[in-house]
Short mmCIF file of C-alpha atoms and ligand atoms in Angstrom, two decimals:
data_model
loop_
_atom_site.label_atom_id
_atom_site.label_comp_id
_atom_site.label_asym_id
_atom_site.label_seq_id
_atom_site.Cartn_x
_atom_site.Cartn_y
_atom_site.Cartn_z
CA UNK A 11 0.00 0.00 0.00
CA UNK A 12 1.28 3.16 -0.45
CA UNK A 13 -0.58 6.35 1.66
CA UNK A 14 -0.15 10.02 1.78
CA UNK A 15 0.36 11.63 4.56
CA UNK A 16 4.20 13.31 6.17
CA UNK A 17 5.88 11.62 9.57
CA UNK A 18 7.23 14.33 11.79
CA UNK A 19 10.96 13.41 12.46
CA UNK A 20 12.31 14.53 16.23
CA UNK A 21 14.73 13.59 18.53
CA UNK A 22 12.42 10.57 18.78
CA UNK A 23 12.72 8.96 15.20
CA UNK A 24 16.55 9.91 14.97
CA UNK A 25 17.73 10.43 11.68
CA UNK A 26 21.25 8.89 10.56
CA UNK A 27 24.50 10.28 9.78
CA UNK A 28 24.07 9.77 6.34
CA UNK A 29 20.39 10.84 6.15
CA UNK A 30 20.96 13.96 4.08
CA UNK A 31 23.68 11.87 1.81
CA UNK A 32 21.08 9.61 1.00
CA UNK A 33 17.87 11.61 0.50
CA UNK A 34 20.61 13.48 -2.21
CA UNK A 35 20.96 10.23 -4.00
CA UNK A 36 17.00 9.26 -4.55
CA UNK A 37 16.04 7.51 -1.26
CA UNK A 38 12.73 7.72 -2.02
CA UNK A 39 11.45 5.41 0.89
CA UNK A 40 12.23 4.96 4.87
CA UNK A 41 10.96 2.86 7.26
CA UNK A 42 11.78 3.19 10.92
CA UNK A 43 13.98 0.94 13.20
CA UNK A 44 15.37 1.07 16.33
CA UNK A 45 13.79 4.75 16.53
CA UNK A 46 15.65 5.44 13.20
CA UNK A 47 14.53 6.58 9.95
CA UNK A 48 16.71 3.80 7.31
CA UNK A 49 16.49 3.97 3.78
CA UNK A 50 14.41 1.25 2.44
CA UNK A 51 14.02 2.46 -1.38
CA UNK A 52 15.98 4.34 -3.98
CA UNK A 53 14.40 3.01 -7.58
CA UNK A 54 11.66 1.14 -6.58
CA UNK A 55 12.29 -2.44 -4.66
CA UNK A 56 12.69 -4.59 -8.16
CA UNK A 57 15.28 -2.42 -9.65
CA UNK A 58 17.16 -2.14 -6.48
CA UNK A 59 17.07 -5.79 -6.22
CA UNK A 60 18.75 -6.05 -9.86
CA UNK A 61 21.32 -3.56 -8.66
CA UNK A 62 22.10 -5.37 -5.82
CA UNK A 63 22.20 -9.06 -7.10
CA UNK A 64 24.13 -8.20 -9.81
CA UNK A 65 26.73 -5.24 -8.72
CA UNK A 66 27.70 -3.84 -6.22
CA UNK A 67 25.37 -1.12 -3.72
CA UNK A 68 25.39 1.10 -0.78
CA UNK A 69 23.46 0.91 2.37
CA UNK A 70 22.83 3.15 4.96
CA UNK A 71 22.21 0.67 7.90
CA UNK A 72 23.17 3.45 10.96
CA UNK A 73 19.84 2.01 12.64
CA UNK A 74 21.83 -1.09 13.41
CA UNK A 75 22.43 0.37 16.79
CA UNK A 76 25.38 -0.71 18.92
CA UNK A 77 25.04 -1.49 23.12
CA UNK A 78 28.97 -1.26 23.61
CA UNK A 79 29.98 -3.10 26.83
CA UNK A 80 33.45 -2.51 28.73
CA UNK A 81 34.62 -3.65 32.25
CA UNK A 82 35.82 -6.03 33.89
CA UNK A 83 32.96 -8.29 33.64
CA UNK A 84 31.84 -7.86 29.99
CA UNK A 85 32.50 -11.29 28.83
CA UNK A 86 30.23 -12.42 31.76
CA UNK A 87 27.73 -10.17 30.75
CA UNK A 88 28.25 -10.60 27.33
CA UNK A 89 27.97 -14.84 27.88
CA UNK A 90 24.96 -14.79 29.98
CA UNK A 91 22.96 -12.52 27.45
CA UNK A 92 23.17 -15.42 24.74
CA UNK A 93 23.11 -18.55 24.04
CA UNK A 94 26.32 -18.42 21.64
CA UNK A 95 29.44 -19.48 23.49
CA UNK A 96 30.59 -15.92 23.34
CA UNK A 97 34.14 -17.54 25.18
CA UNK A 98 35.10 -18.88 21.40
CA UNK A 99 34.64 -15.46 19.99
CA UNK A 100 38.01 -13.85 19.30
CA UNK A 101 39.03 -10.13 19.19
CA UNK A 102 38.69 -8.79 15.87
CA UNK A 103 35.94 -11.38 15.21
CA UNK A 104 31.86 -11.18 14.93
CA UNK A 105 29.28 -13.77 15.87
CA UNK A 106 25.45 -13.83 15.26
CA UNK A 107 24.62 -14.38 18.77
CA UNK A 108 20.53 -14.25 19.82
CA UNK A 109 19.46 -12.58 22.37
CA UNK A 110 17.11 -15.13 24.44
CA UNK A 111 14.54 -14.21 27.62
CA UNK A 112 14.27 -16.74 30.48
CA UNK A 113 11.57 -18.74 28.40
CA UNK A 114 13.50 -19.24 25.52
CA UNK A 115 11.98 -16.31 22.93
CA UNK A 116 14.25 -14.16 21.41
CA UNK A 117 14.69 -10.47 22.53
CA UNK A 118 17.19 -9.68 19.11
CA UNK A 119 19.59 -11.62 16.77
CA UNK A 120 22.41 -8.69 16.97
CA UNK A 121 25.86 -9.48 15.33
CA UNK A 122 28.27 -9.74 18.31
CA UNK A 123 31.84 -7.67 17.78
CA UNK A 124 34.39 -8.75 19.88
CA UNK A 125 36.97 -5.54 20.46
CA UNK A 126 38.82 -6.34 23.29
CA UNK A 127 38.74 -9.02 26.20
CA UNK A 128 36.24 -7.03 27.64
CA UNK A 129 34.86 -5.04 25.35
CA UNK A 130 31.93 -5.88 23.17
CA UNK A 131 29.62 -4.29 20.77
CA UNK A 132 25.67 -5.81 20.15
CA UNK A 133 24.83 -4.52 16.97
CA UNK A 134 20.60 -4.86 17.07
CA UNK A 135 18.15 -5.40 15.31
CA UNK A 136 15.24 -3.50 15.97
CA UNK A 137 14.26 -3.62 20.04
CA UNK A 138 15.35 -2.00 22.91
CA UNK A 139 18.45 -4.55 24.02
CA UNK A 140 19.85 -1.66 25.64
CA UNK A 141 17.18 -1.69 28.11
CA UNK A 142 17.75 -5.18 28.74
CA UNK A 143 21.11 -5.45 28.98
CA UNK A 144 21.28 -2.56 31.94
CA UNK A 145 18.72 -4.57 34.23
CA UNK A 146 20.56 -7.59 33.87
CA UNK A 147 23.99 -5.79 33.91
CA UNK A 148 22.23 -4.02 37.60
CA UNK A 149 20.08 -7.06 38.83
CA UNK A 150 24.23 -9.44 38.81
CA UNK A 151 25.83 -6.02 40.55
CA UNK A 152 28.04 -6.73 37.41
CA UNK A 153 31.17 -4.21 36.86
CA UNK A 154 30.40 -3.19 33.82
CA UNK A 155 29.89 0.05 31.30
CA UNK A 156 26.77 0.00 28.71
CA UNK A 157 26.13 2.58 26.40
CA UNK A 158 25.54 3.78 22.82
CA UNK A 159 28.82 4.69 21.39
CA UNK A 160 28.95 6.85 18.37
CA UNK A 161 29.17 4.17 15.74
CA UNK A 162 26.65 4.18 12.26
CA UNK A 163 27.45 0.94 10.09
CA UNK A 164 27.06 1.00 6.82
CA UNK A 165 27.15 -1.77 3.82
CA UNK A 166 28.56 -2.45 0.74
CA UNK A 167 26.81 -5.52 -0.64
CA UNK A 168 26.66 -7.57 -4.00
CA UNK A 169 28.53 -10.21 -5.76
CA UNK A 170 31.17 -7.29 -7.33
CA UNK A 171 32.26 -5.60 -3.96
CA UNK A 172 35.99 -6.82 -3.84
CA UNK A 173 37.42 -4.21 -6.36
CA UNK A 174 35.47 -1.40 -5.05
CA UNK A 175 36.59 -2.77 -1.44
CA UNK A 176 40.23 -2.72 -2.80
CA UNK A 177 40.17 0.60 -4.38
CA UNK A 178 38.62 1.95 -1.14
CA UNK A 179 41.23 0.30 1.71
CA UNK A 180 43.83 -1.85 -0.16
CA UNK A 181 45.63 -5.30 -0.53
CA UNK A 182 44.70 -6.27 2.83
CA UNK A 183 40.64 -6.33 2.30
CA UNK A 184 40.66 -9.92 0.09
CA UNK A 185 42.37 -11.51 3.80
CA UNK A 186 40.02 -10.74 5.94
CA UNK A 187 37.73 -13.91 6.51
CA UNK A 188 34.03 -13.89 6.75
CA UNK A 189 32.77 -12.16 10.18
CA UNK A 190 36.30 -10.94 11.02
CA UNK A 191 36.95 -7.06 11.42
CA UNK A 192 39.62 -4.68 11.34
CA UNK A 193 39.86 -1.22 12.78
CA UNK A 194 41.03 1.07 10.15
CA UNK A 195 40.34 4.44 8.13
CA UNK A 196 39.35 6.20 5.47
CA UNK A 197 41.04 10.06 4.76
CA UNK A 198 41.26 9.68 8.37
CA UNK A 199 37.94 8.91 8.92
CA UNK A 200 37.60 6.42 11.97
CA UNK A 201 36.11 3.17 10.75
CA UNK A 202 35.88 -0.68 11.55
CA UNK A 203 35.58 -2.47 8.58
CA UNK A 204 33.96 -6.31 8.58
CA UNK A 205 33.09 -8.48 6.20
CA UNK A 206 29.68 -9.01 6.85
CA UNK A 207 26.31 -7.91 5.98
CA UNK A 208 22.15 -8.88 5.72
CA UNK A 209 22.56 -10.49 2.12
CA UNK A 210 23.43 -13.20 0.62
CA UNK A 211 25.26 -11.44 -2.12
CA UNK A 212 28.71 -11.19 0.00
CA UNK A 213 30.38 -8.04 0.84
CA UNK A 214 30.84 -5.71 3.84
CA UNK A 215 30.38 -3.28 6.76
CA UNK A 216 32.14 0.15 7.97
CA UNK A 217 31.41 0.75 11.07
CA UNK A 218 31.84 4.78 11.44
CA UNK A 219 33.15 5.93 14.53
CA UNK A 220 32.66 9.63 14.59
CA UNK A 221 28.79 10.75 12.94
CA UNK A 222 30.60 13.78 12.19
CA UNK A 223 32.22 12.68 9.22
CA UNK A 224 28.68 10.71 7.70
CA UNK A 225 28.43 12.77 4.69
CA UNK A 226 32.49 12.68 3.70
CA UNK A 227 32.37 9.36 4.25
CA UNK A 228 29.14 8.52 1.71
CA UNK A 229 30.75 11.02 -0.95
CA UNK A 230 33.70 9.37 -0.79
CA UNK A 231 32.75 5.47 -1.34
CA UNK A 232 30.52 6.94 -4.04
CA UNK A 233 32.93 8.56 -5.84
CA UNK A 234 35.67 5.87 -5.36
CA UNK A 235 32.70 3.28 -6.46
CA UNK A 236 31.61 5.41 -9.96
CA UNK A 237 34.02 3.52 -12.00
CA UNK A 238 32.31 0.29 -10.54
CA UNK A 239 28.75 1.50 -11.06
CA UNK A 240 28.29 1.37 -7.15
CA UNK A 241 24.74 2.23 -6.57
CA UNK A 242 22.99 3.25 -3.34
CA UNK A 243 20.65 1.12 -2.25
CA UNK A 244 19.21 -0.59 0.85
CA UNK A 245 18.10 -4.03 2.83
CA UNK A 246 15.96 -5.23 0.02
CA UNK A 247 13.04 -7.20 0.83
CA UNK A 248 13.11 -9.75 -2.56
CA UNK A 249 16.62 -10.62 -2.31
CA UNK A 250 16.62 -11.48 1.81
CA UNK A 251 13.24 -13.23 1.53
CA UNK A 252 14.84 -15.30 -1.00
CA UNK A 253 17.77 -16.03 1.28
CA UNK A 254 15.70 -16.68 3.75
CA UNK A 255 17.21 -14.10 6.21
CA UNK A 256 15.21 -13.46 8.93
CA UNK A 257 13.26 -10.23 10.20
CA UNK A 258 13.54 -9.14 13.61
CA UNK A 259 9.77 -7.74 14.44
CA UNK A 260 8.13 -9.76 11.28
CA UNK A 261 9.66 -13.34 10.99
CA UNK A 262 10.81 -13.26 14.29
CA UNK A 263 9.69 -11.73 17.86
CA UNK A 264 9.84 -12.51 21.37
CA UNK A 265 7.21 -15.74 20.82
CA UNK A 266 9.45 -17.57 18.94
CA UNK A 267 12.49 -19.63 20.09
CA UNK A 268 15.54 -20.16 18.12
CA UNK A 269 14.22 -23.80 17.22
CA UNK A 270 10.98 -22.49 15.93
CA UNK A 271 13.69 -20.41 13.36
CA UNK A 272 16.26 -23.68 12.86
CA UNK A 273 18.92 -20.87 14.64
CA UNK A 274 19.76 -23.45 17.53
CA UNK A 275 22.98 -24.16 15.39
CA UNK A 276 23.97 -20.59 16.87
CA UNK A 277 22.68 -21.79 20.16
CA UNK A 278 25.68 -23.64 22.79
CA UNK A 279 23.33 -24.84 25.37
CA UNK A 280 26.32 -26.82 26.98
CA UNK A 281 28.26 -23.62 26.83
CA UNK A 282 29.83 -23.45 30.29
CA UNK A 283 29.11 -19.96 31.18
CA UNK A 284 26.10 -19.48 32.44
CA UNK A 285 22.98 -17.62 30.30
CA UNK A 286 19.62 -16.72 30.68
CA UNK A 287 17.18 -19.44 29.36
CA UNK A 288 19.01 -22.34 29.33
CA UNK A 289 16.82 -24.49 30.97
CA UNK A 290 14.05 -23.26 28.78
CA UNK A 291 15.90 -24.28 25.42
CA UNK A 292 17.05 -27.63 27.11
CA UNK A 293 13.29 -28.49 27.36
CA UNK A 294 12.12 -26.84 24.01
CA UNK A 295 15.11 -29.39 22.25
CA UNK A 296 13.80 -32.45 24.20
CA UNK A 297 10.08 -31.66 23.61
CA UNK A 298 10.70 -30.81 20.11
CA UNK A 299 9.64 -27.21 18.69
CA UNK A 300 5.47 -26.46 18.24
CA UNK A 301 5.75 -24.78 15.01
CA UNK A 302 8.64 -24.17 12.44
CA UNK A 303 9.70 -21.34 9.95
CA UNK A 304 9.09 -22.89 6.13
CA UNK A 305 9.41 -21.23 3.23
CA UNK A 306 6.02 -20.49 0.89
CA UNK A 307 5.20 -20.58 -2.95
CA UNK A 308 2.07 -18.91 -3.19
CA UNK A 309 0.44 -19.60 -6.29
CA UNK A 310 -1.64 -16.85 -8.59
CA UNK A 311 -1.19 -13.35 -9.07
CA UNK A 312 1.65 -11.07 -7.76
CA UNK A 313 0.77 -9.48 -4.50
CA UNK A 314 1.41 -6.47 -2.77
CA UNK A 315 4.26 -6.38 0.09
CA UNK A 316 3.38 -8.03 3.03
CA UNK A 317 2.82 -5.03 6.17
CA UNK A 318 0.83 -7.86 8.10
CA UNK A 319 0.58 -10.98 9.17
CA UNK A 320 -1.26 -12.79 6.37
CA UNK A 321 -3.79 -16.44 8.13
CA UNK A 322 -2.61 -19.63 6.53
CA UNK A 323 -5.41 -22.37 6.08
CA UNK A 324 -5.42 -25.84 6.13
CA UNK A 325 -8.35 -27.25 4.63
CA UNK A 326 -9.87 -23.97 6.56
CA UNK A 327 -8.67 -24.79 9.64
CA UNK A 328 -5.68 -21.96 11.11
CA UNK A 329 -2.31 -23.21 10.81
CA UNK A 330 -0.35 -20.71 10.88
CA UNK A 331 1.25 -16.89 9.47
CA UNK A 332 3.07 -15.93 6.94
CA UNK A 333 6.04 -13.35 8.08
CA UNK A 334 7.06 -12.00 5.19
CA UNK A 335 6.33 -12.55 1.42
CA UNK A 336 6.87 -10.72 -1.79
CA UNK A 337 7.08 -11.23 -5.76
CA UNK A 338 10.29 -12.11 -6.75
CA UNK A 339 11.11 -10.68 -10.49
CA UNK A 340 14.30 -13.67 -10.55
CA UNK A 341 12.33 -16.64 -9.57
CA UNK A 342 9.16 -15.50 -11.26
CA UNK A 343 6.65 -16.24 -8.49
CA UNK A 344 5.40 -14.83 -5.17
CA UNK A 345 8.05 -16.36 -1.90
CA UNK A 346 6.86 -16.23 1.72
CA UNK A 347 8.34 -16.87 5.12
CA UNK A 348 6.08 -18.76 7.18
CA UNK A 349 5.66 -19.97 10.58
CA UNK A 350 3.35 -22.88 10.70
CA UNK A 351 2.59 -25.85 13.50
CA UNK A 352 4.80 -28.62 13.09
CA UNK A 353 2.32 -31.23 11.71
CA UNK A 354 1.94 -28.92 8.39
CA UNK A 355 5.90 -27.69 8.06
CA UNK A 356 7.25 -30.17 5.90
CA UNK A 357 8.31 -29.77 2.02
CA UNK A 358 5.16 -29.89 -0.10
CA UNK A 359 3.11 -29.41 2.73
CA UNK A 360 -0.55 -27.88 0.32
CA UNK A 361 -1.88 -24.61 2.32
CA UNK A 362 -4.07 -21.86 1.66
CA UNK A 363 -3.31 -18.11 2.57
CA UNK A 364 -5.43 -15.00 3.04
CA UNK A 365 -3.71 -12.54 1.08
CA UNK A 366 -4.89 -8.52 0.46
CA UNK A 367 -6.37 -9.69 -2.89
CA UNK A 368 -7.57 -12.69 -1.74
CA UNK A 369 -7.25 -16.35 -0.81
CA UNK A 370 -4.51 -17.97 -2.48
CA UNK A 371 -3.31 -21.30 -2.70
CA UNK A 372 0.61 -22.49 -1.39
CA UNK A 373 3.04 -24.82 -0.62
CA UNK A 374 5.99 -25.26 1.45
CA UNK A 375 8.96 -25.11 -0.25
CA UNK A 376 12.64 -25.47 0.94
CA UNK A 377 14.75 -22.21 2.24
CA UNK A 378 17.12 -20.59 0.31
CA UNK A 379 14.26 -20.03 -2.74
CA UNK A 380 15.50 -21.53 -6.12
N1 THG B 29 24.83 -6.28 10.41
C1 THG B 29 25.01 -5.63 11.58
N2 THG B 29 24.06 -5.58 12.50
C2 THG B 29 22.87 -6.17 12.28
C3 THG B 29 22.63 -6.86 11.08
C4 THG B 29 23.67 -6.91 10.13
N3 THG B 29 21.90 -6.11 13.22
C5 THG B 29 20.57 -6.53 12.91
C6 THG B 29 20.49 -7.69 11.95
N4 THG B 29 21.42 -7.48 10.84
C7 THG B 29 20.85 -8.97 12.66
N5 THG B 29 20.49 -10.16 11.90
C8 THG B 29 21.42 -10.87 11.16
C9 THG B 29 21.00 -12.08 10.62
C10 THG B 29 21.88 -12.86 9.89
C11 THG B 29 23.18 -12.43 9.71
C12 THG B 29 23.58 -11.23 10.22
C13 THG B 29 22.70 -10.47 10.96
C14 THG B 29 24.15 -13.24 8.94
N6 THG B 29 24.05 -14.54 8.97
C15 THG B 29 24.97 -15.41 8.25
C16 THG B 29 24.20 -16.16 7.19
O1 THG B 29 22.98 -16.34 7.34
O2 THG B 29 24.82 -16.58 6.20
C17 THG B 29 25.69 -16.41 9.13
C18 THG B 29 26.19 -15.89 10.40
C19 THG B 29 27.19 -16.79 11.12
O3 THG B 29 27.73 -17.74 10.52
O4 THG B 29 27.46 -16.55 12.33
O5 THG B 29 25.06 -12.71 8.32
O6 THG B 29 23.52 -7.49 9.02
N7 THG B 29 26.16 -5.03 11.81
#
């Protein structure tokens, strides 16, 4: 759907530090996360798609907010927020490390930097971790700093980012190893760079470490990236539903448990330190999960974007929501995340979904789309 009416931006909705860089290159959509206005269209999704699937693009993704923890006891803060066995994690290395409440449902699915010994960054997804991790951090009496640092990430994503990433830092950029990091800079612009990012297209992050230099800092990748054809561009809902990387806030909230989501391979329940909802997951694994994540072919005509929860039938009786779905323009047909109870989540699995333009007919079909 698309309505007309203006959102009022304050101190509330926080805008990044590359908001006006990116409203001067065509952002032309936003959508709001962690209180932050992000870029979520340039062209229109489909051409951005193209753009990023077969180039290379430019993200603004500042509203992946940090909680930066120091001390001395930010590993044990760090280890009892997740499940991930945050003792393996190296300096100079990332892990995808859930957030998990005492019952097992996951609060966020932040990447995990480790900086020092004791120093960590949470880079969220969108909820207030921040929160969370200062009432745990004060119900231990742990030693421990938490705060926001000054740190705006953005990506460069799609299958060609190496010789832009070359031209922009060096030799050194093809070493660095999948969700490793190294603090560097730019015209003495303060970044960390990582090879990371939320697509399945490869490429990688720069962390900023001073907001100040936002709009220096998007003029200059651009212009280092016009012999590439480096285009901005954003998270783009076609090419992550096909990957099947999850939402936080639409495939994935509080009610659902890492085993729901097949994430329990980032999930150490023997992990010796202790965490909060251990016992929970230990019983979810032994009882088996209620409902799983599948991936949807919905048959007919293309749909709008999903903004909510769509019913999924079986033989008119509930069974379920899809999460997510969208047209994709490669595959030629509409894709949906879906969470459904376990008797109707397996491959080929026949459904029907309510859909905007009405009931629609689905099946499951394996994750990454193909
Ligand atoms: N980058 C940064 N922060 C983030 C995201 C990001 N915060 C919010 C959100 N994205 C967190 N969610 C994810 C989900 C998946 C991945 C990263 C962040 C991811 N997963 C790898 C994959 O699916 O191939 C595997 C990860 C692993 O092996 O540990 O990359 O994108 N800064």
């Amino acid at each position: 759907m698309s309505y007309e009416f203006t959102l009022r931006i304050s101190q509330r909705i926080r805008k990044s530090p590359f908001f006006d860089a990116t409203i001067r290159w065509g952002a032309s959509e936003f959508t709001v996360y962690n209180h932050m206005m992000m870029p979520f269209c340039y062209e229109s999704y489909e051409a951005d798609y193209w753009k990023l699937v077969s180039n290379v693009t430019l993200w603004d993704v500042a509203c992946e907010r940090q909680i930066e923890i120091t001390g001395p006891d930010a590993l044990q803060l760090a280890e009892y927020m997740t499940p991930r066995d945050v003792s393996k994690c190296k300096i100079g290395q990332c892990q995808y490390a859930l957030i998990t409440a005492e019952d097992g449902g996951i609060i966020n699915d932040p990447v995990l930097l480790r900086l020092g010994e004791q120093h960590f960054w949470f880079s969220l997804a969108d909820s207030d971790a921040l929160l969370y991790a200062k009432g745990i951090a004060q119900g231990l009496g742990l030693d421990v700093t938490i705060k926001e640092p000054d740190v705006s990430p953005l990506a460069i994503q799609g299958p060609n980012n190496l010789p832009l990433m070359e031209a922009l830092f060096g030799d050194w950029i093809k070493q660095l190893g999948f969700f490793r990091f190294r603090e560097t800079e730019l015209d003495g612009i303060p970044l960390i760079v990582a090879r990371s990012g939320w697509s399945k297209q490869g490429g990688f992050e720069l962390y900023l470490r001073d907001g100040m230099y936002g709009d220096q800092l998007w003029e200059k990748i651009m212009e280092v990236g016009k012999p590439y054809d480096l285009a901005p561009a954003s998270p783009n809902p076609i090419e992550r539903i096909e990957g099947g990387l999850l939402s936080y806030g639409s495939d994935m909230t509080i009610e659902n448990n890492p085993f729901e989501l097949h994430l329990s391979k980032y999930c150490h329940l023997d992990k010796k330190a202790d965490f909060i909802g251990r016992e929970a997951l230990l019983r979810i694994k032994a009882e088996g999960a209620k409902r799983y994540l599948v991936g949807l072919e919905i048959q007919g005509e293309e749909f709008p974007a999903c903004e909510n929860h769509w019913p999924v039938y079986r033989q008119n009786l509930p069974c379920g929501m899809v999460t997510s779905a969208i047209h994709s323009p490669r595959l030629k047909k509409n894709i949906a995340l879906s969470v459904l109870s376990a008797e109707y989540a397996f491959l080929g699995s026949k459904l029907e979904v309510d859909t905007p333009v009405g009931k629609m007919n689905a099946k499951v079909t394996s994750i990454p789309f193909s």
